[in-house]
Coordinates of C-alpha atoms in Angstrom, one line a residue:
Chain A
M98 CA 23.6 -15.0 -24.4
H99 CA 26.7 -13.6 -26.1
Y100 CA 27.0 -11.0 -28.6
T101 CA 30.6 -10.8 -29.8
S102 CA 30.0 -9.0 -33.2
R103 CA 31.6 -5.5 -33.1
A104 CA 28.4 -4.0 -34.3
G105 CA 27.1 -5.5 -31.0
K106 CA 29.7 -4.1 -28.7
L107 CA 29.4 -0.7 -30.6
F108 CA 25.5 -0.6 -29.8
D109 CA 26.3 -1.7 -26.2
S110 CA 28.4 1.3 -25.8
F111 CA 26.2 3.7 -27.4
N112 CA 23.3 2.4 -25.4
I113 CA 25.0 2.8 -22.1
V114 CA 26.1 6.5 -23.1
C115 CA 22.5 7.2 -24.2
L116 CA 21.1 5.7 -20.8
A117 CA 23.6 7.5 -18.6
I118 CA 22.8 11.1 -20.4
V119 CA 19.1 10.4 -19.9
A120 CA 19.7 9.7 -15.8
I121 CA 21.8 12.7 -15.8
V122 CA 19.4 14.8 -17.5
T123 CA 16.8 13.3 -15.0
L124 CA 18.7 14.1 -12.0
Y125 CA 20.4 17.2 -13.0
P126 CA 17.3 19.7 -11.9
F127 CA 17.2 18.0 -8.5
W128 CA 21.1 18.7 -8.1
D129 CA 20.7 22.3 -9.3
T130 CA 18.1 22.9 -6.8
L131 CA 20.0 21.4 -4.0
V132 CA 23.0 23.8 -5.0
V133 CA 20.7 27.0 -5.2
S134 CA 19.6 26.4 -1.8
V135 CA 22.8 26.4 0.0
I136 CA 24.8 29.1 -2.0
P137 CA 24.8 32.8 -0.9
L138 CA 23.1 35.3 -3.3
E139 CA 26.4 36.8 -4.5
E140 CA 27.4 33.4 -5.6
Y141 CA 23.9 32.7 -7.3
L142 CA 24.1 35.9 -9.1
S143 CA 27.6 35.9 -10.2
S144 CA 28.2 32.3 -11.6
S145 CA 26.2 31.4 -14.5
I146 CA 26.3 27.7 -14.2
H147 CA 26.7 26.8 -10.6
L148 CA 27.6 23.0 -10.8
F149 CA 29.3 22.8 -7.4
P150 CA 29.1 25.3 -4.6
K151 CA 32.1 27.5 -3.8
Q152 CA 30.7 28.5 -0.5
I153 CA 28.0 26.8 1.7
T154 CA 25.4 28.7 3.8
F155 CA 22.4 27.3 5.5
E156 CA 20.8 30.9 6.2
A157 CA 18.0 29.9 3.7
Y158 CA 17.2 26.8 5.9
T159 CA 17.5 28.5 9.0
Y160 CA 14.9 31.4 7.8
L161 CA 12.8 28.8 6.6
F162 CA 12.7 26.5 9.6
S163 CA 11.9 29.6 12.0
M164 CA 8.5 30.2 9.8
S165 CA 5.7 28.7 12.0
E166 CA 3.7 28.4 8.8
L167 CA 5.9 25.7 7.7
W168 CA 5.8 23.6 10.8
K169 CA 1.9 24.0 10.9
S170 CA 1.8 22.9 7.3
Y171 CA 4.0 20.1 8.2
G172 CA 1.8 19.0 11.0
V173 CA -1.2 18.7 8.6
T174 CA 0.4 16.9 5.9
L175 CA 1.9 14.7 8.3
F176 CA -1.4 13.9 9.9
V177 CA -3.1 13.6 6.4
T178 CA -0.3 11.2 5.3
I179 CA -0.3 8.9 8.4
V180 CA -3.9 8.9 9.1
G181 CA -5.1 9.0 5.3
T182 CA -2.5 6.1 4.5
A183 CA -3.9 3.8 7.4
L184 CA -7.4 4.3 6.1
N185 CA -6.4 3.7 2.5
M186 CA -4.8 0.6 3.5
I187 CA -7.5 -0.7 5.7
L188 CA -10.2 -0.3 3.0
T189 CA -8.0 -1.4 0.3
I190 CA -7.0 -4.6 1.9
M191 CA -10.3 -5.7 3.1
A192 CA -12.1 -4.8 -0.3
A193 CA -9.2 -6.6 -2.5
Y194 CA -9.3 -9.6 0.1
A195 CA -12.9 -10.2 -0.6
L196 CA -12.9 -9.6 -4.3
S197 CA -10.1 -12.1 -4.6
R198 CA -12.1 -15.1 -3.3
P199 CA -13.2 -17.1 -6.3
G200 CA -16.7 -17.8 -6.6
L201 CA -18.1 -15.2 -3.9
K202 CA -21.5 -14.3 -5.1
G203 CA -21.9 -10.7 -6.4
N204 CA -17.9 -10.1 -6.6
R205 CA -18.0 -9.7 -10.3
V206 CA -20.8 -7.1 -10.2
I207 CA -19.2 -5.2 -7.4
M208 CA -15.9 -5.3 -9.3
F209 CA -17.4 -3.8 -12.3
L210 CA -19.1 -1.1 -10.1
F211 CA -15.7 -0.2 -8.8
V212 CA -13.9 -0.4 -12.3
F213 CA -16.6 1.7 -14.0
T214 CA -15.7 4.8 -12.0
M215 CA -12.2 4.5 -13.7
L216 CA -14.3 4.9 -17.0
F217 CA -16.9 7.6 -16.4
S218 CA -17.0 10.3 -13.6
G219 CA -19.7 13.0 -12.7
G220 CA -16.9 15.4 -12.5
I221 CA -15.4 17.6 -9.8
I222 CA -18.2 20.1 -9.2
P223 CA -20.6 17.4 -8.1
T224 CA -18.2 15.9 -5.7
Y225 CA -17.3 19.3 -4.4
L226 CA -20.8 19.8 -3.7
I227 CA -21.2 16.4 -1.7
V228 CA -18.2 17.3 0.2
K229 CA -19.7 20.6 1.1
S230 CA -23.0 19.2 2.2
L231 CA -21.3 16.6 4.2
G232 CA -19.8 19.6 6.1
M233 CA -16.3 18.6 5.8
M234 CA -15.4 21.9 4.0
N235 CA -11.9 23.4 5.6
S236 CA -11.4 20.3 7.9
V237 CA -8.7 17.7 7.4
W238 CA -11.2 15.1 6.7
A239 CA -11.7 16.9 3.3
L240 CA -8.2 15.7 2.6
I241 CA -8.6 12.2 4.0
I242 CA -12.0 10.8 3.3
P243 CA -12.9 11.8 -0.4
S244 CA -9.8 9.7 -1.3
A245 CA -10.1 7.0 1.0
L246 CA -9.6 4.3 -1.9
N247 CA -7.8 4.2 -5.3
T248 CA -9.4 1.9 -7.6
Y249 CA -6.0 1.4 -9.5
N250 CA -4.3 0.4 -6.2
L251 CA -7.2 -1.7 -5.4
I252 CA -6.8 -3.8 -8.6
I253 CA -3.1 -4.4 -8.1
M254 CA -3.7 -5.7 -4.5
R255 CA -6.6 -8.1 -5.6
N256 CA -4.3 -9.6 -8.3
F257 CA -1.6 -10.3 -5.8
F258 CA -4.2 -12.0 -3.4
T259 CA -5.6 -13.8 -6.3
S260 CA -2.2 -15.1 -7.1
L261 CA -1.5 -16.7 -3.6
P262 CA -2.1 -20.5 -3.6
D263 CA -5.8 -21.4 -2.6
G264 CA -4.6 -24.2 -0.8
L265 CA -3.4 -22.1 2.1
V266 CA -6.7 -20.4 2.4
E267 CA -8.4 -23.8 2.4
A268 CA -6.1 -25.4 4.9
A269 CA -6.8 -22.6 7.5
R270 CA -10.4 -22.7 6.9
I271 CA -10.6 -26.2 7.7
D272 CA -8.8 -25.6 10.7
G273 CA -11.7 -23.5 11.9
C274 CA -10.3 -20.0 11.1
N275 CA -12.7 -17.5 10.1
D276 CA -12.2 -14.9 7.1
M277 CA -11.0 -12.1 9.3
G278 CA -8.2 -14.7 10.7
I279 CA -7.2 -16.0 7.5
L280 CA -6.8 -12.4 6.3
Y281 CA -4.9 -11.4 9.3
K282 CA -2.7 -14.5 10.0
I283 CA -2.0 -15.7 6.6
V284 CA -3.0 -13.6 3.6
I285 CA -1.4 -10.2 5.0
P286 CA 2.1 -11.8 6.2
L287 CA 2.5 -13.4 2.7
S288 CA 1.6 -10.2 0.8
M289 CA 4.1 -8.1 2.1
P290 CA 5.9 -6.9 -1.1
A291 CA 2.6 -5.8 -2.5
I292 CA 1.5 -4.2 0.8
S293 CA 4.8 -2.3 1.0
T294 CA 4.4 -0.9 -2.6
I295 CA 0.8 0.0 -2.3
T296 CA 1.5 1.7 1.0
L297 CA 4.3 3.6 -0.6
F298 CA 2.0 4.7 -3.6
Y299 CA -0.8 6.1 -1.0
A300 CA 1.9 7.7 1.4
V301 CA 3.4 9.5 -1.7
T302 CA -0.1 10.6 -2.9
R303 CA -1.1 11.8 0.4
W304 CA 2.2 13.7 1.0
N305 CA 2.1 15.2 -2.6
D306 CA -1.8 16.0 -2.3
F307 CA -2.5 19.3 -3.8
F308 CA -5.9 18.7 -5.5
N309 CA -8.1 18.1 -2.5
A310 CA -6.6 21.0 -0.8
I311 CA -7.3 23.9 -3.3
F312 CA -10.7 22.3 -3.8
F313 CA -11.6 21.7 -0.1
I314 CA -9.4 24.1 2.2
S315 CA -9.4 27.8 2.1
D316 CA -8.5 28.2 5.6
K317 CA -4.7 29.1 5.7
E318 CA -4.3 27.3 9.1
L319 CA -5.2 24.3 7.6
W320 CA -2.9 24.5 4.6
P321 CA -1.0 21.1 3.8
L322 CA 2.8 21.5 2.7
Q323 CA 2.1 21.5 -0.8
L324 CA 0.0 24.5 -0.6
F325 CA 2.4 26.3 1.5
L326 CA 5.2 25.6 -0.8
R327 CA 3.1 27.1 -3.8
S328 CA 2.7 30.3 -1.9
M329 CA 6.3 30.3 -1.3
L330 CA 7.0 29.8 -4.9
F331 CA 4.6 31.7 -6.6
E332 CA 2.5 34.1 -4.6
N333 CA 5.0 36.0 -2.3
E334 CA 6.7 37.1 -5.5
S335 CA 6.0 40.8 -4.6
S336 CA 6.7 40.6 -0.9
Y337 CA 10.2 39.8 -1.7
S338 CA 10.8 43.1 -3.4
G339 CA 9.2 44.9 -0.5
G340 CA 12.4 46.6 0.6
G341 CA 15.8 45.3 1.3
D342 CA 14.8 42.8 4.0
S343 CA 16.7 39.5 4.5
L344 CA 13.9 37.8 2.5
F345 CA 14.5 39.5 -0.4
L346 CA 18.2 38.9 0.0
L347 CA 17.5 35.1 0.1
G348 CA 15.1 34.9 -2.4
P349 CA 15.9 32.1 -4.8
S350 CA 17.5 30.1 -2.1
I351 CA 14.7 30.4 0.4
K352 CA 12.6 29.2 -2.5
M353 CA 14.7 26.3 -3.2
A354 CA 15.2 25.4 0.3
T355 CA 11.4 25.1 0.6
V356 CA 11.4 22.7 -2.2
M357 CA 14.0 20.6 -0.7
A358 CA 12.3 20.5 2.8
A359 CA 9.0 19.4 0.9
S360 CA 10.7 16.7 -1.3
I361 CA 13.3 15.1 1.2
P362 CA 10.9 12.9 3.1
V363 CA 9.7 11.4 -0.2
M364 CA 13.2 11.0 -1.3
L365 CA 14.4 9.3 1.8
M366 CA 11.7 7.0 1.6
Y367 CA 12.1 6.0 -1.8
P368 CA 15.1 3.8 -1.7
F369 CA 13.6 1.6 1.1
F370 CA 10.7 0.7 -1.2
Q371 CA 12.1 0.9 -4.8
K372 CA 13.3 -2.6 -4.7
Y373 CA 9.7 -3.8 -4.7
F374 CA 8.7 -2.1 -7.9
I375 CA 12.2 -2.3 -9.6
N376 CA 11.3 -5.3 -11.6
G377 CA 8.0 -4.0 -12.4
V378 CA 6.4 -7.3 -12.2
L379 CA 3.8 -6.3 -9.3
V380 CA 2.7 -2.9 -11.1
G381 CA 2.7 -4.5 -14.7
G382 CA 0.4 -7.3 -13.4
V383 CA -2.5 -4.7 -13.4
K384 CA -2.9 -5.5 -17.0
E385 CA -4.8 -9.0 -16.1
Chain B
M330 CA -14.8 -32.4 -2.7
A331 CA -10.9 -32.5 -3.3
Y332 CA -11.5 -35.2 -5.9
I333 CA -14.0 -33.1 -8.1
D334 CA -12.3 -31.6 -11.1
S335 CA -15.3 -29.8 -12.9
E336 CA -15.0 -25.9 -13.5
A337 CA -18.0 -25.3 -11.1
A338 CA -16.5 -27.2 -8.4
V339 CA -13.3 -25.4 -8.6
K340 CA -15.2 -22.0 -8.6
E341 CA -16.8 -22.9 -5.3
V342 CA -14.0 -24.6 -3.5
S343 CA -12.9 -21.5 -1.6
V344 CA -16.0 -20.3 -0.3
L345 CA -17.8 -22.5 2.1
T346 CA -21.2 -23.8 0.3
P347 CA -23.9 -24.6 2.9
K348 CA -25.9 -27.6 2.6
P349 CA -29.0 -27.5 0.1
V350 CA -31.8 -26.0 2.3
R351 CA -35.2 -24.4 1.2
K352 CA -34.6 -22.2 -1.6
Q353 CA -35.5 -19.0 0.0
A354 CA -33.6 -19.5 2.8
R355 CA -30.3 -20.6 0.8
L356 CA -29.2 -17.0 -0.3
L357 CA -29.6 -15.7 3.4
R358 CA -27.5 -18.8 4.7
Y359 CA -24.9 -18.4 1.9
I360 CA -24.5 -14.7 3.0
W361 CA -24.4 -15.6 6.6
F362 CA -21.5 -18.3 5.8
N363 CA -19.4 -15.5 4.2
R364 CA -20.7 -12.6 6.5
Y365 CA -17.0 -11.5 7.0
L366 CA -16.2 -11.3 3.5
Y367 CA -19.3 -9.2 2.8
L368 CA -18.5 -7.1 5.8
M369 CA -15.4 -6.3 4.5
L370 CA -16.6 -4.9 1.3
V371 CA -19.1 -2.7 3.1
P372 CA -16.6 0.2 3.7
A373 CA -15.6 0.2 0.1
L374 CA -18.9 0.0 -1.2
L375 CA -20.0 3.0 0.9
Y376 CA -17.0 4.9 -0.4
Y377 CA -17.9 4.4 -4.0
L378 CA -21.5 5.2 -3.3
I379 CA -20.8 8.4 -1.6
F380 CA -17.8 9.7 -3.5
H381 CA -18.5 8.4 -7.1
Y382 CA -22.0 7.2 -7.8
I383 CA -23.9 10.1 -5.8
P384 CA -21.7 12.6 -7.7
M385 CA -22.4 10.9 -11.1
Y386 CA -26.2 11.5 -10.2
G387 CA -25.2 14.9 -8.8
A388 CA -23.9 15.6 -12.4
V389 CA -27.8 16.6 -13.2
V390 CA -26.9 19.8 -11.5
A391 CA -25.6 20.5 -15.0
F392 CA -29.1 20.5 -16.1
K393 CA -30.5 22.8 -13.3
D394 CA -30.1 26.2 -12.0
F395 CA -27.9 25.5 -8.8
S396 CA -28.5 27.6 -5.7
I397 CA -26.7 26.6 -2.5
T398 CA -29.8 27.2 -0.4
K399 CA -32.0 24.8 -2.3
G400 CA -29.2 22.0 -2.8
I401 CA -28.9 19.6 -5.7
L402 CA -32.2 18.0 -5.6
G403 CA -34.1 21.3 -4.8
S404 CA -32.8 23.6 -7.5
E405 CA -35.0 24.5 -10.6
W406 CA -34.5 22.5 -13.5
A407 CA -32.8 24.6 -16.5
G408 CA -32.8 21.8 -19.6
F409 CA -30.0 22.3 -21.7
K410 CA -29.6 26.2 -20.8
H411 CA -26.1 25.8 -19.7
F412 CA -24.9 23.8 -22.7
E413 CA -26.4 26.1 -25.1
Y414 CA -24.8 29.1 -23.4
L415 CA -21.4 27.0 -23.5
F416 CA -21.5 26.1 -27.2
S417 CA -21.9 29.6 -27.9
Q418 CA -18.8 31.1 -26.2
D419 CA -15.6 31.4 -27.9
K420 CA -13.7 30.9 -24.7
F421 CA -15.2 27.2 -24.4
W422 CA -14.1 26.2 -27.7
Q423 CA -10.7 27.7 -27.1
V424 CA -10.6 25.6 -23.9
I425 CA -11.6 22.4 -25.6
E426 CA -8.9 23.1 -28.5
N427 CA -6.0 24.1 -25.7
T428 CA -7.1 20.6 -24.0
V429 CA -7.0 18.4 -27.2
V430 CA -3.8 20.1 -28.6
I431 CA -1.9 19.6 -25.5
S432 CA -3.1 16.2 -25.1
L433 CA -2.3 15.3 -28.7
Y434 CA 1.3 16.5 -28.2
R435 CA 1.7 14.6 -25.2
L436 CA 0.2 11.4 -26.8
V437 CA 2.8 12.1 -30.2
F438 CA 5.8 12.6 -27.8
G439 CA 5.4 11.2 -24.7
F440 CA 3.6 7.6 -25.6
P441 CA 6.8 6.6 -27.6
A442 CA 9.3 7.5 -24.9
P443 CA 8.8 4.8 -22.4
I444 CA 8.5 2.2 -25.2
I445 CA 12.2 3.2 -26.5
A446 CA 13.5 3.5 -23.0
A447 CA 12.2 0.1 -21.9
L448 CA 13.8 -1.5 -25.4
L449 CA 16.8 0.3 -24.6
L450 CA 17.1 -0.6 -20.9
N451 CA 16.3 -4.4 -21.9
E452 CA 19.5 -4.5 -24.0
V453 CA 21.7 -3.6 -21.1
R454 CA 23.2 -6.5 -19.6
V455 CA 25.3 -4.7 -16.7
R456 CA 22.7 -5.5 -14.0
L457 CA 23.8 -2.6 -11.6
F458 CA 23.9 0.1 -14.4
K459 CA 20.3 -1.0 -15.4
Q460 CA 18.9 -0.8 -11.9
T461 CA 20.5 2.5 -11.2
V462 CA 19.2 4.1 -14.5
Q463 CA 15.8 2.5 -13.6
T464 CA 16.1 3.9 -10.0
V465 CA 16.9 7.3 -11.1
I466 CA 14.1 7.7 -14.0
Y467 CA 11.3 6.5 -11.8
L468 CA 12.0 9.1 -9.0
P469 CA 10.5 12.4 -10.6
H470 CA 7.0 10.2 -10.9
F471 CA 7.2 10.4 -6.8
I472 CA 7.6 14.4 -6.6
S473 CA 4.7 16.7 -6.9
W474 CA 3.7 19.2 -9.5
V475 CA 4.3 22.0 -7.1
I476 CA 8.0 20.9 -6.2
L477 CA 8.7 20.2 -9.9
G478 CA 7.0 23.6 -10.7
G479 CA 9.5 25.2 -8.2
I480 CA 12.5 23.4 -9.9
L481 CA 11.4 24.3 -13.4
I482 CA 11.1 28.0 -12.6
N483 CA 14.6 27.8 -11.1
L484 CA 16.1 26.2 -14.1
L485 CA 14.2 28.2 -17.0
S486 CA 13.8 31.7 -15.2
T487 CA 14.8 34.5 -17.7
D488 CA 17.2 36.4 -15.6
S489 CA 19.3 33.8 -13.7
G490 CA 18.0 30.3 -14.5
V491 CA 20.9 27.9 -15.7
V492 CA 19.4 27.2 -19.1
N493 CA 19.1 30.8 -19.8
N494 CA 22.5 31.4 -18.4
V495 CA 24.0 28.8 -21.0
I496 CA 22.1 30.5 -23.6
K497 CA 23.7 34.0 -22.6
L498 CA 27.1 32.3 -22.6
F499 CA 26.8 31.3 -26.0
G500 CA 25.7 34.8 -27.0
G501 CA 22.0 34.2 -27.4
T502 CA 19.0 36.1 -26.1
P503 CA 17.2 34.7 -22.8
I504 CA 14.1 32.8 -23.6
G505 CA 11.0 33.2 -21.7
F506 CA 10.2 29.4 -21.5
L507 CA 7.6 29.8 -19.0
S508 CA 6.2 33.3 -19.9
D509 CA 6.3 33.3 -23.6
E510 CA 2.9 31.7 -25.2
S511 CA 5.1 30.2 -28.1
Y512 CA 7.2 28.2 -25.7
F513 CA 4.6 27.4 -23.0
R514 CA 3.2 24.2 -24.6
S515 CA 6.5 22.7 -25.4
M516 CA 7.5 23.2 -21.8
L517 CA 4.3 21.7 -20.7
V518 CA 4.8 18.5 -22.8
F519 CA 8.6 18.2 -22.1
S520 CA 8.2 18.7 -18.4
M521 CA 5.6 15.9 -18.6
I522 CA 7.5 13.4 -20.4
W523 CA 10.4 14.3 -18.1
K524 CA 8.4 13.3 -15.2
E525 CA 6.5 10.3 -16.3
F526 CA 8.4 8.4 -19.0
G527 CA 10.7 6.5 -16.5
W528 CA 7.7 5.4 -14.4
N529 CA 5.6 4.4 -17.6
T530 CA 8.4 2.3 -18.7
I531 CA 7.5 0.0 -15.8
I532 CA 4.4 -1.9 -17.7
Y533 CA 6.7 -2.6 -20.7
M534 CA 9.7 -3.9 -18.5
A535 CA 7.1 -6.4 -16.9
A536 CA 6.1 -7.3 -20.4
L537 CA 9.7 -7.6 -21.5
A538 CA 10.3 -9.6 -18.4
G539 CA 7.7 -12.2 -19.3
I540 CA 9.3 -13.2 -22.6
S541 CA 10.5 -16.6 -22.5
P542 CA 14.3 -16.7 -23.2
H543 CA 14.0 -20.0 -25.1
L544 CA 12.3 -17.8 -28.0
Y545 CA 15.4 -15.6 -28.2
E546 CA 17.6 -18.8 -28.1
A547 CA 15.8 -20.4 -30.9
A548 CA 16.2 -17.0 -33.0
V549 CA 20.0 -17.0 -32.2
I550 CA 20.0 -20.3 -33.7
D551 CA 18.0 -19.5 -36.5
G552 CA 20.8 -16.8 -37.3
A553 CA 18.8 -13.5 -36.5
N554 CA 21.1 -11.0 -35.1
R555 CA 20.3 -8.6 -32.4
F556 CA 18.1 -6.0 -34.5
Q557 CA 16.3 -8.8 -36.2
R558 CA 15.2 -10.3 -32.8
L559 CA 14.3 -6.8 -31.5
L560 CA 12.1 -6.4 -34.9
H561 CA 10.5 -9.8 -35.1
L562 CA 10.6 -11.1 -31.6
T563 CA 10.4 -8.5 -28.9
I564 CA 8.1 -5.9 -30.5
P565 CA 5.4 -8.4 -31.6
L566 CA 5.4 -9.8 -28.3
I567 CA 4.9 -6.6 -26.3
R568 CA 2.3 -5.3 -29.0
S569 CA -0.6 -6.1 -26.8
T570 CA 0.7 -3.9 -23.9
I571 CA 1.4 -1.3 -26.6
V572 CA -2.3 -1.4 -27.8
L573 CA -3.7 -1.5 -24.4
I574 CA -1.6 1.4 -23.0
L575 CA -2.6 3.2 -26.2
I576 CA -6.3 2.7 -25.6
L577 CA -6.1 4.1 -22.0
R578 CA -4.2 7.1 -23.3
L579 CA -6.8 7.7 -25.8
G580 CA -9.6 7.3 -23.3
G581 CA -7.7 10.1 -21.5
I582 CA -7.4 12.7 -24.3
M583 CA -9.5 15.2 -22.6
E584 CA -7.3 15.1 -19.3
A585 CA -4.4 17.5 -20.2
G586 CA -2.9 17.4 -16.7
F587 CA -4.9 19.7 -14.5
E588 CA -1.9 19.9 -11.5
Q589 CA 1.0 20.5 -13.8
I590 CA -0.9 23.6 -15.5
F591 CA -2.5 24.8 -12.6
V592 CA 1.0 25.1 -11.1
L593 CA 2.6 26.5 -13.9
Y594 CA 0.2 28.9 -15.8
H595 CA -0.5 32.5 -15.5
P596 CA -2.9 35.2 -17.2
G597 CA -0.1 35.9 -19.7
V598 CA -0.5 32.4 -21.3
Y599 CA -4.3 31.4 -20.6
R600 CA -4.8 31.7 -24.4
V601 CA -2.7 28.5 -24.9
S602 CA -2.9 26.6 -21.8
D603 CA -6.5 27.1 -20.2
I604 CA -7.8 23.4 -20.2
I605 CA -11.3 22.2 -19.6
D606 CA -10.1 21.2 -16.0
T607 CA -8.6 24.7 -15.1
Y608 CA -11.7 26.5 -16.6
V609 CA -13.9 24.4 -14.6
Y610 CA -12.0 25.3 -11.5
R611 CA -12.1 28.9 -12.4
I612 CA -15.9 29.0 -13.2
G613 CA -16.8 26.9 -10.7
L614 CA -15.0 27.6 -7.5
A615 CA -13.6 31.2 -8.2
E616 CA -16.9 32.4 -9.7
G617 CA -19.2 30.1 -8.0
R618 CA -21.2 29.4 -11.3
F619 CA -21.6 25.8 -10.3
S620 CA -24.2 24.7 -12.7
L621 CA -22.1 25.8 -15.7
A622 CA -18.8 24.4 -14.4
A623 CA -20.6 21.0 -13.8
A624 CA -21.9 21.4 -17.5
V625 CA -18.4 21.7 -18.8
G626 CA -17.2 18.7 -16.6
L627 CA -20.1 16.3 -17.7
F628 CA -19.1 17.3 -21.1
K629 CA -15.6 16.2 -20.8
S630 CA -16.7 12.8 -18.8
L631 CA -18.9 12.1 -21.8
I632 CA -16.3 12.7 -24.3
N633 CA -13.8 10.7 -22.6
F634 CA -16.1 7.6 -22.1
A635 CA -16.9 7.8 -25.8
L636 CA -13.3 7.8 -26.8
L637 CA -12.5 5.0 -24.5
V638 CA -15.4 2.9 -26.0
L639 CA -14.4 3.7 -29.5
A640 CA -10.8 3.0 -28.9
N641 CA -11.6 -0.3 -27.2
W642 CA -13.8 -1.4 -30.3
L643 CA -11.2 -0.3 -33.0
S644 CA -8.4 -2.5 -30.9
R645 CA -10.9 -5.5 -30.9
R646 CA -11.6 -5.0 -34.7
M647 CA -7.9 -5.2 -35.1
G648 CA -7.6 -8.4 -33.2
E649 CA -6.4 -7.0 -30.3
Q650 CA -7.8 -7.5 -26.7
G651 CA -9.5 -4.7 -25.3
V652 CA -9.2 -2.8 -21.9
Y653 CA -12.7 -4.7 -21.0

């Protein structure tokens, strides 16, 4: 299609400028965070808009990485992300495959029971009491098991499995392959785009998890990264002004360095996965 | 079997159907034939039972006087006591009002944003530019509210945030965006849109990608200009997607964004930003009044459910398909 009218060209230019501004406004806060984390305090206080750093110092990072609390919380978050995502994927793939088999008796009822939980819930307090009575309070398992499955991701996965040609599964079955074998040898290798996307969704949710932690974890030793970050950003306010120590001088840089330390892993993973959902077809498919 | 074309046969084709045996044994044999499929469902079923259906039953704690030693089942019944107490509290109605007002602002300003963005993106013909913009605007969705909260405080702080520095450069007085009651809600709505509008374009991008190019070619031949094609072709064709998202948003009107508010609010702005979920957290966990907190939570769930059913019914009356 070609648009040659002058109005059309004018619109195209206007449109591109608009979207470029939107993209810059979206990115700028992250850029400013990065700049603040590496400039010395004098520059932070003297320049009003620090678009580019004049001087770069990694003092804030050196201080941050010397904190044992940071490494402890990294450890907890890494464990929860790896083990939790693995558990998420095992449960999601198995259930999605079974639910994607057409005509399996009971699968419509089971699907309804799962989807119903998206429409109605008992609330967080009863869930809290269940987790408590299972003895999971203040253990990493409270961060992993109560969110072992996400219905939205389950639906995306099931829709993807349903879209695979039935003939493949049939052929394997006739060759004497059981359902475990079919899932492992045929369905999973063919579903890598969907599996990668859902893995990213789960991993990011695990990494960012804050909700489960504030409800189920009070022991500081088990704080995941997000709780450590929160205490650095919002709770230590008073300790900064304690009296001329280095922490006070590094104040804003330290905070922004913590923000960077918590978000860089996600930003590094993101480019490898974004190609799978850039067209939106997979995620948009949830509609059906 | 391959030659049978009836619907029933198609349905059965992918699960092995055992030979007809005596009726009682048939079901057992069917399950045995498909035992791996049923086994694969067991972990998910257990998960939903323990973490969704038992808590649904556990919501009865709202009608009891919960005591930790007696547990949910052993605690004494209290009838509607907690609800009556809540409904008589000004605080409760203020929390409801905050929740609804913040949600409605988010709906009014946040709902059209991704639609407009998707339509604009759809008109871009430079592929690399389009993909770059998409990659950038999806990014904040993957960043947690704690991180974004830190970023916002850095940008908006009164003494040295960039935004207030610019205001000072132009001779204005610094604004306490996050500390002043009159700005706080706008900041909540604005930052929520900033985080999620890009990601929310995805479903519209998928709907737009599904429109057949032939329709546009036909419209061009009929002499429709670009704006007419947008108005008479593109928008009607993504209408069902728009309605679907609207229903889901209406069903979530009692969700005003717990994590965002929990990270950003402080006692100075409770009056305008304390929502149902933060209230439940404080009275339930901080004060230990579990039954009262559960009553608030149950009230919220019921309203959400009713709104969803209502929105779905309305959409069907208007000739659109519903969510279920």
